[in-house]
mmCIF file of C-alpha atoms and ligand atoms in Angstrom:
data_model
loop_
_atom_site.group_PDB
_atom_site.id
_atom_site.type_symbol
_atom_site.label_atom_id
_atom_site.label_comp_id
_atom_site.label_asym_id
_atom_site.label_seq_id
_atom_site.Cartn_x
_atom_site.Cartn_y
_atom_site.Cartn_z
ATOM 1 C CA MET A 1 0.196 -0.003 0.612
ATOM 2 C CA SER A 2 1.565 3.663 -0.946
ATOM 3 C CA SER A 3 1.888 5.524 2.074
ATOM 4 C CA TYR A 4 2.629 9.313 2.013
ATOM 5 C CA ARG A 5 3.913 12.430 4.511
ATOM 6 C CA ILE A 6 2.427 15.827 4.377
ATOM 7 C CA THR A 7 3.653 18.045 6.577
ATOM 8 C CA LEU A 8 0.523 20.673 7.631
ATOM 9 C CA LEU A 9 1.005 24.129 8.591
ATOM 10 C CA ALA A 10 -2.608 24.822 10.104
ATOM 11 C CA GLY A 11 -0.898 28.743 10.667
ATOM 12 C CA ASP A 12 -4.257 31.243 12.418
ATOM 13 C CA GLY A 13 -7.047 32.233 13.098
ATOM 14 C CA ILE A 14 -9.308 30.121 11.148
ATOM 15 C CA GLY A 15 -6.077 28.041 9.474
ATOM 16 C CA PRO A 16 -6.852 24.731 12.968
ATOM 17 C CA GLU A 17 -10.249 25.278 12.327
ATOM 18 C CA ILE A 18 -10.689 24.535 7.907
ATOM 19 C CA SER A 19 -7.524 22.001 8.262
ATOM 20 C CA ALA A 20 -9.132 19.516 11.492
ATOM 21 C CA VAL A 21 -12.160 18.919 8.418
ATOM 22 C CA ALA A 22 -9.539 18.602 5.686
ATOM 23 C CA VAL A 23 -7.749 16.559 7.916
ATOM 24 C CA ALA A 24 -10.729 14.215 8.650
ATOM 25 C CA LEU A 25 -11.899 13.895 5.175
ATOM 26 C CA LEU A 26 -7.717 12.737 3.654
ATOM 27 C CA GLU A 27 -7.892 10.151 5.868
ATOM 28 C CA ARG A 28 -11.652 8.920 5.084
ATOM 29 C CA VAL A 29 -10.942 9.285 1.308
ATOM 30 C CA ALA A 30 -7.068 7.324 1.630
ATOM 31 C CA SER A 31 -7.727 4.477 3.736
ATOM 32 C CA GLN A 32 -11.638 4.219 0.881
ATOM 33 C CA HIS A 33 -9.156 4.237 -2.123
ATOM 34 C CA GLY A 34 -6.192 1.933 -0.274
ATOM 35 C CA PHE A 35 -2.854 4.142 0.591
ATOM 36 C CA SER A 36 -2.443 6.293 3.897
ATOM 37 C CA LEU A 37 -1.329 9.295 4.871
ATOM 38 C CA SER A 38 0.463 10.533 7.990
ATOM 39 C CA PHE A 39 0.016 14.310 9.299
ATOM 40 C CA ASP A 40 3.271 15.781 10.105
ATOM 41 C CA PRO A 41 1.786 19.249 11.568
ATOM 42 C CA GLN A 42 4.521 22.815 12.147
ATOM 43 C CA PRO A 43 4.423 25.767 12.997
ATOM 44 C CA VAL A 44 4.034 28.471 10.314
ATOM 45 C CA GLY A 45 3.303 32.051 10.129
ATOM 46 C CA GLY A 46 1.712 33.555 13.976
ATOM 47 C CA ALA A 47 1.366 30.480 15.608
ATOM 48 C CA ALA A 48 5.310 29.883 15.172
ATOM 49 C CA ILE A 49 6.544 33.064 15.947
ATOM 50 C CA ASP A 50 4.367 33.220 19.246
ATOM 51 C CA ALA A 51 6.518 29.292 19.928
ATOM 52 C CA LEU A 52 9.855 30.127 18.320
ATOM 53 C CA GLY A 53 10.303 34.120 17.943
ATOM 54 C CA GLU A 54 10.325 33.311 13.843
ATOM 55 C CA PRO A 55 7.098 33.077 11.422
ATOM 56 C CA LEU A 56 9.739 29.999 9.830
ATOM 57 C CA PRO A 57 11.408 28.169 11.562
ATOM 58 C CA ALA A 58 13.794 26.301 10.286
ATOM 59 C CA SER A 59 12.065 22.297 11.743
ATOM 60 C CA SER A 60 8.981 23.270 9.400
ATOM 61 C CA LEU A 61 10.708 24.110 6.186
ATOM 62 C CA GLU A 62 13.115 20.464 6.840
ATOM 63 C CA ALA A 63 10.209 18.527 7.611
ATOM 64 C CA CYS A 64 7.764 20.186 4.267
ATOM 65 C CA ARG A 65 11.176 19.715 2.130
ATOM 66 C CA ALA A 66 11.223 16.022 3.804
ATOM 67 C CA SER A 67 7.004 15.663 2.867
ATOM 68 C CA ASP A 68 5.180 14.520 -0.394
ATOM 69 C CA ALA A 69 3.088 17.178 -0.211
ATOM 70 C CA VAL A 70 2.631 20.722 1.985
ATOM 71 C CA LEU A 71 -0.634 21.515 3.096
ATOM 72 C CA LEU A 72 -1.370 25.361 4.387
ATOM 73 C CA ALA A 73 -4.407 26.477 6.125
ATOM 74 C CA ALA A 74 -3.728 30.337 6.335
ATOM 75 C CA ILE A 75 -1.254 33.487 8.462
ATOM 76 C CA GLY A 76 -1.693 36.056 9.164
ATOM 77 C CA GLY A 77 -3.459 38.467 12.868
ATOM 78 C CA PRO A 78 -3.796 41.546 13.643
ATOM 79 C CA GLN A 79 -2.056 40.771 16.640
ATOM 80 C CA TYR A 80 0.988 40.579 13.928
ATOM 81 C CA ASP A 81 1.158 43.280 11.486
ATOM 82 C CA ALA A 82 3.372 45.491 14.236
ATOM 83 C CA LEU A 83 6.377 43.445 14.507
ATOM 84 C CA PRO A 84 9.418 44.582 11.654
ATOM 85 C CA ARG A 85 8.306 43.373 7.900
ATOM 86 C CA GLN A 86 11.168 40.141 8.879
ATOM 87 C CA LEU A 87 9.314 38.745 11.178
ATOM 88 C CA ARG A 88 5.785 38.935 10.325
ATOM 89 C CA PRO A 89 3.303 35.765 9.649
ATOM 90 C CA GLU A 90 3.391 37.094 5.591
ATOM 91 C CA SER A 91 7.354 36.652 5.454
ATOM 92 C CA GLY A 92 7.143 33.110 5.853
ATOM 93 C CA LEU A 93 5.254 32.383 3.709
ATOM 94 C CA LEU A 94 7.197 33.941 1.023
ATOM 95 C CA ALA A 95 10.692 32.238 2.395
ATOM 96 C CA LEU A 96 8.521 28.692 2.783
ATOM 97 C CA ARG A 97 7.495 29.591 -1.202
ATOM 98 C CA ALA A 98 11.220 30.715 -2.128
ATOM 99 C CA GLY A 99 12.985 27.292 0.671
ATOM 100 C CA LEU A 100 10.932 24.835 -1.411
ATOM 101 C CA GLY A 101 11.852 26.589 -5.037
ATOM 102 C CA LEU A 102 7.790 26.962 -6.225
ATOM 103 C CA PHE A 103 7.975 28.643 -9.246
ATOM 104 C CA ALA A 104 4.452 27.828 -10.227
ATOM 105 C CA ASN A 105 1.250 28.636 -8.987
ATOM 106 C CA LEU A 106 -2.125 26.658 -10.327
ATOM 107 C CA ARG A 107 -5.048 28.538 -9.419
ATOM 108 C CA PRO A 108 -8.417 26.150 -10.439
ATOM 109 C CA VAL A 109 -11.201 28.389 -11.206
ATOM 110 C CA LYS A 110 -14.616 25.870 -11.708
ATOM 111 C CA ILE A 111 -18.391 26.922 -11.770
ATOM 112 C CA VAL A 112 -20.044 24.374 -8.695
ATOM 113 C CA PRO A 113 -23.703 24.957 -10.393
ATOM 114 C CA ALA A 114 -25.069 25.037 -6.891
ATOM 115 C CA LEU A 115 -23.123 28.334 -5.889
ATOM 116 C CA ILE A 116 -23.995 30.094 -9.818
ATOM 117 C CA ASP A 117 -25.725 32.808 -7.781
ATOM 118 C CA ALA A 118 -22.896 34.230 -6.065
ATOM 119 C CA SER A 119 -21.418 35.459 -8.929
ATOM 120 C CA SER A 120 -21.350 38.737 -9.881
ATOM 121 C CA LEU A 121 -21.572 37.546 -14.499
ATOM 122 C CA LYS A 122 -25.162 36.388 -15.446
ATOM 123 C CA ALA A 123 -25.582 32.527 -14.896
ATOM 124 C CA GLU A 124 -24.743 32.222 -19.107
ATOM 125 C CA VAL A 125 -21.761 33.686 -18.763
ATOM 126 C CA ILE A 126 -20.018 31.299 -16.459
ATOM 127 C CA SER A 127 -22.156 28.264 -16.445
ATOM 128 C CA GLY A 128 -19.392 25.139 -17.234
ATOM 129 C CA VAL A 129 -16.637 27.701 -16.565
ATOM 130 C CA ASP A 130 -13.761 25.263 -15.944
ATOM 131 C CA LEU A 131 -10.020 27.767 -15.617
ATOM 132 C CA LEU A 132 -6.929 26.652 -14.924
ATOM 133 C CA VAL A 133 -4.400 29.055 -14.739
ATOM 134 C CA VAL A 134 -0.598 28.351 -15.075
ATOM 135 C CA ARG A 135 1.017 31.372 -12.821
ATOM 136 C CA GLU A 136 5.227 31.146 -12.875
ATOM 137 C CA LEU A 137 5.511 32.461 -9.398
ATOM 138 C CA THR A 138 9.343 33.518 -8.767
ATOM 139 C CA GLY A 139 10.659 35.793 -12.205
ATOM 140 C CA GLY A 140 9.363 38.727 -13.638
ATOM 141 C CA ILE A 141 8.861 42.209 -12.847
ATOM 142 C CA TYR A 142 8.645 41.165 -9.133
ATOM 143 C CA PHE A 143 11.838 40.527 -9.024
ATOM 144 C CA GLY A 144 14.430 41.619 -11.904
ATOM 145 C CA GLN A 145 17.074 43.619 -11.718
ATOM 146 C CA PRO A 146 17.152 46.825 -11.926
ATOM 147 C CA LYS A 147 14.773 47.505 -9.753
ATOM 148 C CA GLY A 148 14.764 51.385 -7.627
ATOM 149 C CA ARG A 149 13.949 54.711 -7.138
ATOM 150 C CA VAL A 150 16.627 57.973 -8.425
ATOM 151 C CA ARG A 151 16.658 61.408 -8.154
ATOM 152 C CA THR A 152 17.480 62.498 -12.268
ATOM 153 C CA GLU A 153 19.857 65.739 -12.640
ATOM 154 C CA ASP A 154 16.522 67.307 -12.972
ATOM 155 C CA GLY A 155 15.113 66.923 -9.653
ATOM 156 C CA GLU A 156 12.370 65.109 -10.797
ATOM 157 C CA GLU A 157 12.307 61.416 -8.899
ATOM 158 C CA ARG A 158 11.917 57.959 -11.137
ATOM 159 C CA GLY A 159 10.784 55.167 -9.497
ATOM 160 C CA PHE A 160 11.837 51.146 -12.204
ATOM 161 C CA ASN A 161 10.975 48.021 -12.571
ATOM 162 C CA THR A 162 12.062 45.607 -14.712
ATOM 163 C CA MET A 163 10.574 42.183 -16.247
ATOM 164 C CA THR A 164 12.759 39.595 -17.267
ATOM 165 C CA TYR A 165 13.082 35.973 -18.097
ATOM 166 C CA SER A 166 15.322 33.890 -19.298
ATOM 167 C CA SER A 167 14.319 31.555 -21.651
ATOM 168 C CA SER A 168 15.095 28.351 -18.630
ATOM 169 C CA GLU A 169 12.072 30.371 -16.579
ATOM 170 C CA VAL A 170 9.615 30.115 -19.331
ATOM 171 C CA ASP A 171 10.901 26.936 -20.201
ATOM 172 C CA ARG A 172 10.326 25.480 -16.828
ATOM 173 C CA ILE A 173 6.371 26.636 -16.334
ATOM 174 C CA ALA A 174 6.020 26.365 -20.274
ATOM 175 C CA ARG A 175 6.506 23.118 -19.963
ATOM 176 C CA VAL A 176 3.832 22.382 -16.030
ATOM 177 C CA ALA A 177 1.333 24.446 -18.484
ATOM 178 C CA PHE A 178 1.277 21.866 -21.361
ATOM 179 C CA GLU A 179 1.817 19.039 -18.554
ATOM 180 C CA LEU A 180 -1.074 20.304 -17.570
ATOM 181 C CA ALA A 181 -3.119 20.811 -20.212
ATOM 182 C CA GLN A 182 -2.773 17.698 -21.701
ATOM 183 C CA GLN A 183 -4.210 16.051 -18.082
ATOM 184 C CA ARG A 184 -7.663 18.602 -18.864
ATOM 185 C CA ARG A 185 -9.019 19.655 -22.078
ATOM 186 C CA GLY A 186 -5.890 19.873 -23.658
ATOM 187 C CA GLN A 187 -5.543 23.809 -24.403
ATOM 188 C CA LEU A 188 -3.309 25.735 -24.072
ATOM 189 C CA CYS A 189 -4.174 29.989 -23.886
ATOM 190 C CA SER A 190 -0.334 31.355 -23.470
ATOM 191 C CA VAL A 191 -0.746 35.309 -22.266
ATOM 192 C CA ASP A 192 2.062 38.006 -23.369
ATOM 193 C CA LYS A 193 2.136 41.613 -24.333
ATOM 194 C CA ALA A 194 4.101 40.793 -27.580
ATOM 195 C CA ASN A 195 3.307 42.950 -29.621
ATOM 196 C CA VAL A 196 5.262 45.432 -27.493
ATOM 197 C CA LEU A 197 7.866 43.986 -24.510
ATOM 198 C CA ASP A 198 10.526 42.086 -25.906
ATOM 199 C CA VAL A 199 10.162 40.248 -23.168
ATOM 200 C CA SER A 200 6.931 38.994 -24.588
ATOM 201 C CA GLN A 201 8.067 37.507 -27.221
ATOM 202 C CA LEU A 202 11.177 35.811 -25.959
ATOM 203 C CA TRP A 203 8.139 34.343 -23.667
ATOM 204 C CA ARG A 204 5.922 33.173 -27.323
ATOM 205 C CA ASP A 205 9.160 32.129 -29.136
ATOM 206 C CA ARG A 206 9.177 29.612 -26.144
ATOM 207 C CA VAL A 207 6.150 28.897 -25.423
ATOM 208 C CA ASN A 208 6.020 28.191 -29.510
ATOM 209 C CA ALA A 209 9.339 25.972 -29.918
ATOM 210 C CA LEU A 210 7.739 24.021 -26.836
ATOM 211 C CA ALA A 211 4.783 23.125 -28.869
ATOM 212 C CA SER A 212 6.008 19.959 -30.606
ATOM 213 C CA ASP A 213 7.438 17.681 -26.988
ATOM 214 C CA TYR A 214 3.662 17.882 -25.986
ATOM 215 C CA PRO A 215 1.505 16.814 -29.868
ATOM 216 C CA GLY A 216 -2.050 16.500 -28.226
ATOM 217 C CA VAL A 217 -1.703 20.079 -27.278
ATOM 218 C CA GLU A 218 -3.242 22.727 -28.724
ATOM 219 C CA LEU A 219 -1.487 26.009 -28.692
ATOM 220 C CA SER A 220 -3.083 29.428 -28.300
ATOM 221 C CA HIS A 221 -1.404 33.098 -27.704
ATOM 222 C CA MET A 222 -3.482 36.169 -26.056
ATOM 223 C CA TYR A 223 -2.756 39.772 -25.422
ATOM 224 C CA VAL A 224 -2.675 40.293 -22.155
ATOM 225 C CA ASP A 225 -5.326 43.662 -22.656
ATOM 226 C CA ASN A 226 -7.760 40.939 -24.298
ATOM 227 C CA ALA A 227 -7.420 37.658 -22.021
ATOM 228 C CA ALA A 228 -8.392 40.092 -19.012
ATOM 229 C CA MET A 229 -11.730 41.345 -21.833
ATOM 230 C CA GLN A 230 -12.437 37.483 -22.414
ATOM 231 C CA LEU A 231 -11.755 36.307 -19.429
ATOM 232 C CA VAL A 232 -15.559 38.415 -18.540
ATOM 233 C CA ARG A 233 -17.033 37.722 -21.970
ATOM 234 C CA ASN A 234 -16.213 34.223 -22.794
ATOM 235 C CA PRO A 235 -14.075 32.784 -19.885
ATOM 236 C CA ARG A 236 -15.278 28.905 -21.101
ATOM 237 C CA GLN A 237 -12.984 29.181 -23.839
ATOM 238 C CA PHE A 238 -10.463 28.933 -21.946
ATOM 239 C CA ASP A 239 -9.483 25.223 -20.726
ATOM 240 C CA VAL A 240 -5.083 26.418 -19.326
ATOM 241 C CA LEU A 241 -4.405 29.760 -19.158
ATOM 242 C CA LEU A 242 -0.364 30.241 -18.357
ATOM 243 C CA THR A 243 0.812 33.262 -17.486
ATOM 244 C CA GLY A 244 4.289 35.309 -16.412
ATOM 245 C CA ASN A 245 4.210 36.719 -12.806
ATOM 246 C CA LEU A 246 3.303 40.541 -13.430
ATOM 247 C CA PHE A 247 -0.409 39.553 -15.444
ATOM 248 C CA GLY A 248 -0.900 36.219 -13.726
ATOM 249 C CA ASP A 249 -1.619 38.188 -10.179
ATOM 250 C CA ILE A 250 -4.226 40.395 -12.311
ATOM 251 C CA LEU A 251 -5.701 37.369 -14.433
ATOM 252 C CA SER A 252 -5.770 35.042 -11.325
ATOM 253 C CA ASP A 253 -8.001 37.108 -8.818
ATOM 254 C CA GLU A 254 -10.021 38.390 -12.501
ATOM 255 C CA ALA A 255 -10.788 34.986 -12.857
ATOM 256 C CA ALA A 256 -11.288 33.764 -9.194
ATOM 257 C CA MET A 257 -13.646 36.120 -8.627
ATOM 258 C CA LEU A 258 -15.658 34.472 -11.540
ATOM 259 C CA THR A 259 -17.000 32.714 -8.534
ATOM 260 C CA GLY A 260 -18.135 35.243 -6.828
ATOM 261 C CA SER A 261 -16.480 33.186 -3.638
ATOM 262 C CA ILE A 262 -12.947 33.735 -1.970
ATOM 263 C CA GLY A 263 -13.816 30.196 0.775
ATOM 264 C CA MET A 264 -13.649 28.053 -2.235
ATOM 265 C CA LEU A 265 -11.055 28.451 -3.913
ATOM 266 C CA PRO A 266 -8.266 26.494 -3.948
ATOM 267 C CA SER A 267 -4.554 26.578 -4.697
ATOM 268 C CA ALA A 268 -1.263 25.194 -5.550
ATOM 269 C CA SER A 269 2.237 26.053 -6.086
ATOM 270 C CA LEU A 270 4.940 23.620 -7.152
ATOM 271 C CA GLY A 271 8.170 23.357 -8.118
ATOM 272 C CA SER A 272 10.544 20.943 -9.998
ATOM 273 C CA GLY A 273 10.653 18.072 -7.853
ATOM 274 C CA GLY A 274 10.486 18.718 -4.063
ATOM 275 C CA PRO A 275 6.705 18.312 -2.134
ATOM 276 C CA GLY A 276 3.634 20.856 -3.863
ATOM 277 C CA LEU A 277 2.123 23.725 -1.312
ATOM 278 C CA PHE A 278 -1.073 23.468 -1.627
ATOM 279 C CA GLU A 279 -3.322 26.063 -0.332
ATOM 280 C CA PRO A 280 -6.528 27.611 -0.198
ATOM 281 C CA VAL A 281 -6.998 31.166 -1.503
ATOM 282 C CA HIS A 282 -8.106 33.404 1.181
ATOM 283 C CA GLY A 283 -6.750 34.822 4.287
ATOM 284 C CA SER A 284 -7.055 33.664 8.478
ATOM 285 C CA ALA A 285 -10.535 35.511 8.721
ATOM 286 C CA PRO A 286 -9.293 36.920 12.166
ATOM 287 C CA ASP A 287 -12.650 38.041 12.518
ATOM 288 C CA ILE A 288 -14.764 34.607 12.500
ATOM 289 C CA ALA A 289 -12.166 32.934 13.651
ATOM 290 C CA GLY A 290 -11.962 30.560 16.866
ATOM 291 C CA GLN A 291 -15.900 31.056 15.769
ATOM 292 C CA ASP A 292 -17.260 28.016 14.374
ATOM 293 C CA LYS A 293 -18.079 30.209 10.986
ATOM 294 C CA ALA A 294 -15.147 29.556 8.625
ATOM 295 C CA ASN A 295 -15.916 27.918 4.774
ATOM 296 C CA PRO A 296 -13.773 24.867 5.001
ATOM 297 C CA LEU A 297 -14.595 23.914 1.413
ATOM 298 C CA ALA A 298 -11.379 26.030 -0.269
ATOM 299 C CA MET A 299 -9.312 23.921 2.227
ATOM 300 C CA VAL A 300 -10.999 20.718 1.523
ATOM 301 C CA LEU A 301 -10.430 21.654 -2.573
ATOM 302 C CA SER A 302 -6.759 22.458 -1.386
ATOM 303 C CA ALA A 303 -6.811 19.244 0.003
ATOM 304 C CA ALA A 304 -8.076 17.247 -3.023
ATOM 305 C CA MET A 305 -5.775 19.349 -5.221
ATOM 306 C CA LEU A 306 -2.277 17.849 -3.164
ATOM 307 C CA LEU A 307 -3.807 14.511 -3.637
ATOM 308 C CA ARG A 308 -4.339 14.953 -8.168
ATOM 309 C CA VAL A 309 -1.605 17.388 -8.746
ATOM 310 C CA GLY A 310 0.885 15.901 -4.617
ATOM 311 C CA LEU A 311 0.017 13.142 -4.475
ATOM 312 C CA LYS A 312 -1.909 11.327 -8.717
ATOM 313 C CA GLN A 313 -4.438 9.819 -6.839
ATOM 314 C CA GLU A 314 -6.829 11.204 -9.015
ATOM 315 C CA ALA A 315 -9.931 9.211 -8.116
ATOM 316 C CA ALA A 316 -9.251 10.237 -4.022
ATOM 317 C CA ALA A 317 -9.608 13.737 -5.817
ATOM 318 C CA ALA A 318 -12.257 13.642 -7.867
ATOM 319 C CA ALA A 319 -14.260 11.471 -5.040
ATOM 320 C CA LEU A 320 -13.187 14.786 -2.281
ATOM 321 C CA GLU A 321 -14.601 17.289 -4.874
ATOM 322 C CA ALA A 322 -17.830 15.163 -5.325
ATOM 323 C CA ALA A 323 -18.144 15.120 -2.125
ATOM 324 C CA VAL A 324 -18.475 19.608 -1.941
ATOM 325 C CA ASP A 325 -20.551 19.150 -4.705
ATOM 326 C CA GLN A 326 -23.228 16.455 -3.032
ATOM 327 C CA VAL A 327 -23.307 18.814 0.052
ATOM 328 C CA LEU A 328 -24.116 22.486 -1.186
ATOM 329 C CA ASN A 329 -26.404 20.575 -3.523
ATOM 330 C CA GLU A 330 -28.018 19.378 0.225
ATOM 331 C CA GLY A 331 -28.403 23.066 0.239
ATOM 332 C CA LEU A 332 -25.776 23.599 3.659
ATOM 333 C CA ARG A 333 -24.007 26.024 3.817
ATOM 334 C CA THR A 334 -21.866 28.354 6.210
ATOM 335 C CA GLY A 335 -22.485 31.737 6.609
ATOM 336 C CA ASP A 336 -19.714 33.474 3.797
ATOM 337 C CA LEU A 337 -22.280 31.773 0.819
ATOM 338 C CA MET A 338 -25.715 31.324 3.255
ATOM 339 C CA ALA A 339 -28.874 32.321 0.692
ATOM 340 C CA ALA A 340 -31.966 31.804 0.783
ATOM 341 C CA GLY A 341 -33.701 28.412 1.545
ATOM 342 C CA CYS A 342 -30.520 26.860 2.340
ATOM 343 C CA THR A 343 -29.529 25.340 5.690
ATOM 344 C CA LEU A 344 -26.675 27.754 7.636
ATOM 345 C CA VAL A 345 -24.124 25.271 8.791
ATOM 346 C CA GLY A 346 -20.550 25.721 10.752
ATOM 347 C CA CYS A 347 -17.255 24.648 10.095
ATOM 348 C CA GLN A 348 -17.598 21.339 12.227
ATOM 349 C CA ALA A 349 -20.831 20.538 11.036
ATOM 350 C CA MET A 350 -20.311 20.995 7.403
ATOM 351 C CA GLY A 351 -17.139 18.495 8.322
ATOM 352 C CA SER A 352 -19.954 16.683 9.819
ATOM 353 C CA ALA A 353 -21.351 16.196 6.491
ATOM 354 C CA LEU A 354 -18.867 16.384 4.227
ATOM 355 C CA LEU A 355 -17.662 12.913 6.214
ATOM 356 C CA LYS A 356 -21.071 11.623 5.075
ATOM 357 C CA ALA A 357 -21.146 12.039 1.861
ATOM 358 C CA LEU A 358 -17.933 10.468 1.351
ATOM 359 C CA GLY A 359 -19.490 7.357 2.325
HETATM 360 P P1 NAD B 1 -9.150 37.321 4.630
HETATM 361 O O1 NAD B 1 -9.466 36.045 3.059
HETATM 362 O O2 NAD B 1 -8.739 36.007 5.922
HETATM 363 O O3 NAD B 1 -10.704 37.224 4.905
HETATM 364 C C1 NAD B 1 -11.213 38.045 3.918
HETATM 365 C C2 NAD B 1 -13.050 38.381 4.327
HETATM 366 O O4 NAD B 1 -12.742 36.979 3.726
HETATM 367 C C3 NAD B 1 -12.779 38.455 5.580
HETATM 368 O O5 NAD B 1 -14.249 39.174 6.040
HETATM 369 C C4 NAD B 1 -13.149 37.033 6.324
HETATM 370 O O6 NAD B 1 -14.007 36.567 7.359
HETATM 371 C C5 NAD B 1 -13.233 36.320 5.137
HETATM 372 N N1 NAD B 1 -13.212 35.024 4.438
HETATM 373 C C6 NAD B 1 -12.485 34.829 4.238
HETATM 374 N N2 NAD B 1 -12.070 33.410 4.459
HETATM 375 C C7 NAD B 1 -12.966 32.753 4.682
HETATM 376 C C8 NAD B 1 -13.508 31.400 4.133
HETATM 377 N N3 NAD B 1 -12.591 30.458 4.481
HETATM 378 N N4 NAD B 1 -14.969 31.163 5.927
HETATM 379 C C9 NAD B 1 -15.870 31.932 5.727
HETATM 380 N N5 NAD B 1 -14.997 33.751 5.766
HETATM 381 C C10 NAD B 1 -14.250 33.544 4.823
HETATM 382 O O7 NAD B 1 -8.409 38.684 3.751
HETATM 383 P P2 NAD B 1 -7.697 39.525 4.779
HETATM 384 O O8 NAD B 1 -9.349 39.733 6.028
HETATM 385 O O9 NAD B 1 -7.150 40.432 4.329
HETATM 386 O O10 NAD B 1 -6.449 38.897 5.409
HETATM 387 C C11 NAD B 1 -6.644 38.096 7.458
HETATM 388 C C12 NAD B 1 -5.483 37.750 8.042
HETATM 389 O O11 NAD B 1 -4.744 36.423 6.867
HETATM 390 C C13 NAD B 1 -3.992 38.553 7.015
HETATM 391 O O12 NAD B 1 -3.063 38.996 8.759
HETATM 392 C C14 NAD B 1 -3.177 38.809 5.843
HETATM 393 O O13 NAD B 1 -2.027 39.324 6.180
HETATM 394 C C15 NAD B 1 -3.916 37.081 5.972
HETATM 395 N N6 NAD B 1 -3.440 36.725 4.455
HETATM 396 C C16 NAD B 1 -2.853 35.310 4.778
HETATM 397 C C17 NAD B 1 -3.457 34.682 3.278
HETATM 398 C C18 NAD B 1 -2.192 33.205 3.353
HETATM 399 O O14 NAD B 1 -2.401 32.239 3.874
HETATM 400 N N7 NAD B 1 -2.269 33.347 1.662
HETATM 401 C C19 NAD B 1 -3.747 35.063 2.072
HETATM 402 C C20 NAD B 1 -4.978 36.564 2.315
HETATM 403 C C21 NAD B 1 -3.971 37.039 3.315
#
């Protein structure tokens, strides 16, 4: 029987509550599908600051590196906001991504039919949307040199950043996107601004050069301004969207809001070879922490991504996603999704209903 080690980073705020739900479901679904999971809880974020004085203790990072996948809930809270930047919970998250070399960020956006009215877009526009944004995470304009602010000779101040990608940086993120497109509907749309930017021309050339390695994938290119428009005009046209860091930052938030509900969105960050990091898109929701009000579904869907992408346990991932669909179809809702005619439940009751749906 296969057995996998999962580092569990419950973090802060609602993190421990939603983690408990995800762990119970993962244990159940693993036993149903013939593999076993062992969980290694480690402190990160505010919890690690409280326990050990730093947001990412070396022992937590080491545990992550030694595991098959990392499941993170959320970090942060107002009590840490006054700390110096390097000691804040968010620095722990950045250090974790860097320490694991996570260069690919994956955000699936799938419309759940039972929640179609939560979107600000018309049902006929978003019905059936099932897309994946693959964003480069460690390069591009956020990290390019030179950058800074200078005072010019005429007394003006000037700020500048550099959008830069090497061919190997483009190749490794493009290969992730091609491979994911192969596992999905076989359509890859690469987003750039090649009509204006040299860096985008290199991006496009490299993506084109790799296409022959993936004959089953239909490759297209789209300028980023058009992609922003097409995402709200006709989002069903997309399967996998490949983007650089800046364009992906913007487009993934736009795509995420097609669902209208932050409590539903999972994500994954992958490196080359080592364990991936799987986490909900939302934060630690300190305003509702400890009150059994949190929506655990984004965390559960992140656990499903961990199974599918991290452990290649497709059937178990699909079973977990089907359980989420089932409880929503039964009308169960946490407060953030509550609508007329539905039944309000807390985080724990939602967890119990999901366990029941798994059977
Ligand atoms: P947030 O996502 O934590 O909360 C925004 C709003 O959405 C709040 O009203 C919250 O109650 C609600 N919400 C979020 N997740 C929910 C869930 N699962 N169920 C029900 N309601 C939910 O964002 P914020 O308030 O801007 O940030 C709070 C803290 O989280 C900050 O310290 C921030 O730095 C941190 N944060 C962490 C991450 C992360 O861990 N990846 C991401 C974003 C923010």
